[in-house]
Short mmCIF file of C-alpha atoms in Angstrom, two decimals:
data_model
loop_
_atom_site.label_atom_id
_atom_site.label_comp_id
_atom_site.label_asym_id
_atom_site.label_seq_id
_atom_site.Cartn_x
_atom_site.Cartn_y
_atom_site.Cartn_z
CA UNK A 10 -221.65 -198.45 -13.11
CA UNK A 11 -219.41 -195.37 -13.37
CA UNK A 12 -216.52 -197.28 -11.80
CA UNK A 13 -216.83 -200.10 -14.34
CA UNK A 14 -216.71 -197.66 -17.26
CA UNK A 15 -213.66 -195.88 -15.87
CA UNK A 16 -211.90 -199.21 -15.22
CA UNK A 17 -212.54 -200.27 -18.79
CA UNK A 18 -211.27 -196.94 -20.09
CA UNK A 19 -208.15 -197.20 -17.93
CA UNK A 20 -207.44 -200.72 -19.17
CA UNK A 21 -207.98 -199.63 -22.77
CA UNK A 22 -205.70 -196.62 -22.24
CA UNK A 23 -202.95 -198.78 -20.71
CA UNK A 24 -203.21 -201.31 -23.55
CA UNK A 25 -203.09 -198.49 -26.11
CA UNK A 26 -199.99 -196.97 -24.47
CA UNK A 27 -198.26 -200.38 -24.32
CA UNK A 28 -199.13 -200.94 -27.99
CA UNK A 29 -197.74 -197.54 -29.02
CA UNK A 30 -194.54 -198.05 -27.02
CA UNK A 31 -194.08 -201.51 -28.55
CA UNK A 32 -194.69 -200.16 -32.03
CA UNK A 33 -192.24 -197.30 -31.50
CA UNK A 34 -189.51 -199.60 -30.16
CA UNK A 35 -190.02 -202.01 -33.08
CA UNK A 36 -189.79 -199.10 -35.53
CA UNK A 37 -186.56 -197.85 -33.91
CA UNK A 38 -185.04 -201.34 -34.11
CA UNK A 39 -186.00 -201.65 -37.77
CA UNK A 40 -184.51 -198.22 -38.55
CA UNK A 41 -181.27 -199.20 -36.84
CA UNK A 42 -181.11 -202.40 -38.89
CA UNK A 43 -181.56 -200.44 -42.13
CA UNK A 44 -179.14 -197.67 -41.19
CA UNK A 45 -176.48 -199.93 -39.68
CA UNK A 46 -173.20 -199.29 -41.46
CA UNK A 47 -170.76 -202.10 -40.65
CA UNK A 48 -167.79 -200.04 -41.81
CA UNK A 49 -168.63 -197.32 -39.32
CA UNK A 50 -169.00 -199.86 -36.50
CA UNK A 51 -165.63 -201.37 -37.46
CA UNK A 52 -164.02 -197.94 -37.42
CA UNK A 53 -165.35 -197.27 -33.94
CA UNK A 54 -164.08 -200.66 -32.81
CA UNK A 55 -160.63 -199.97 -34.31
CA UNK A 56 -160.52 -196.55 -32.64
CA UNK A 57 -161.27 -198.19 -29.28
CA UNK A 58 -158.48 -200.74 -29.81
CA UNK A 59 -156.04 -197.96 -30.76
CA UNK A 60 -157.06 -196.00 -27.68
CA UNK A 61 -156.46 -198.96 -25.36
CA UNK A 62 -153.16 -199.83 -27.06
CA UNK A 63 -151.97 -196.23 -26.71
CA UNK A 64 -153.13 -196.07 -23.09
CA UNK A 65 -151.28 -199.33 -22.38
CA UNK A 66 -148.08 -198.09 -24.03
CA UNK A 67 -148.22 -194.85 -22.02
CA UNK A 68 -148.76 -196.83 -18.81
CA UNK A 69 -145.57 -198.80 -19.49
#
């Protein structure tokens, strides 16, 4: 009887943890969607291109 209760509690605890982790990851994804600034992403992309172009010109 005691084993059955502890098994049920363990299963409930695992399900609760999985639920919380899923909820947290969903929340983080939603926040990133709202806070995504395309201009900033483009700037980072341009900086990477400039870096590679400069590295290539120095290599030559």
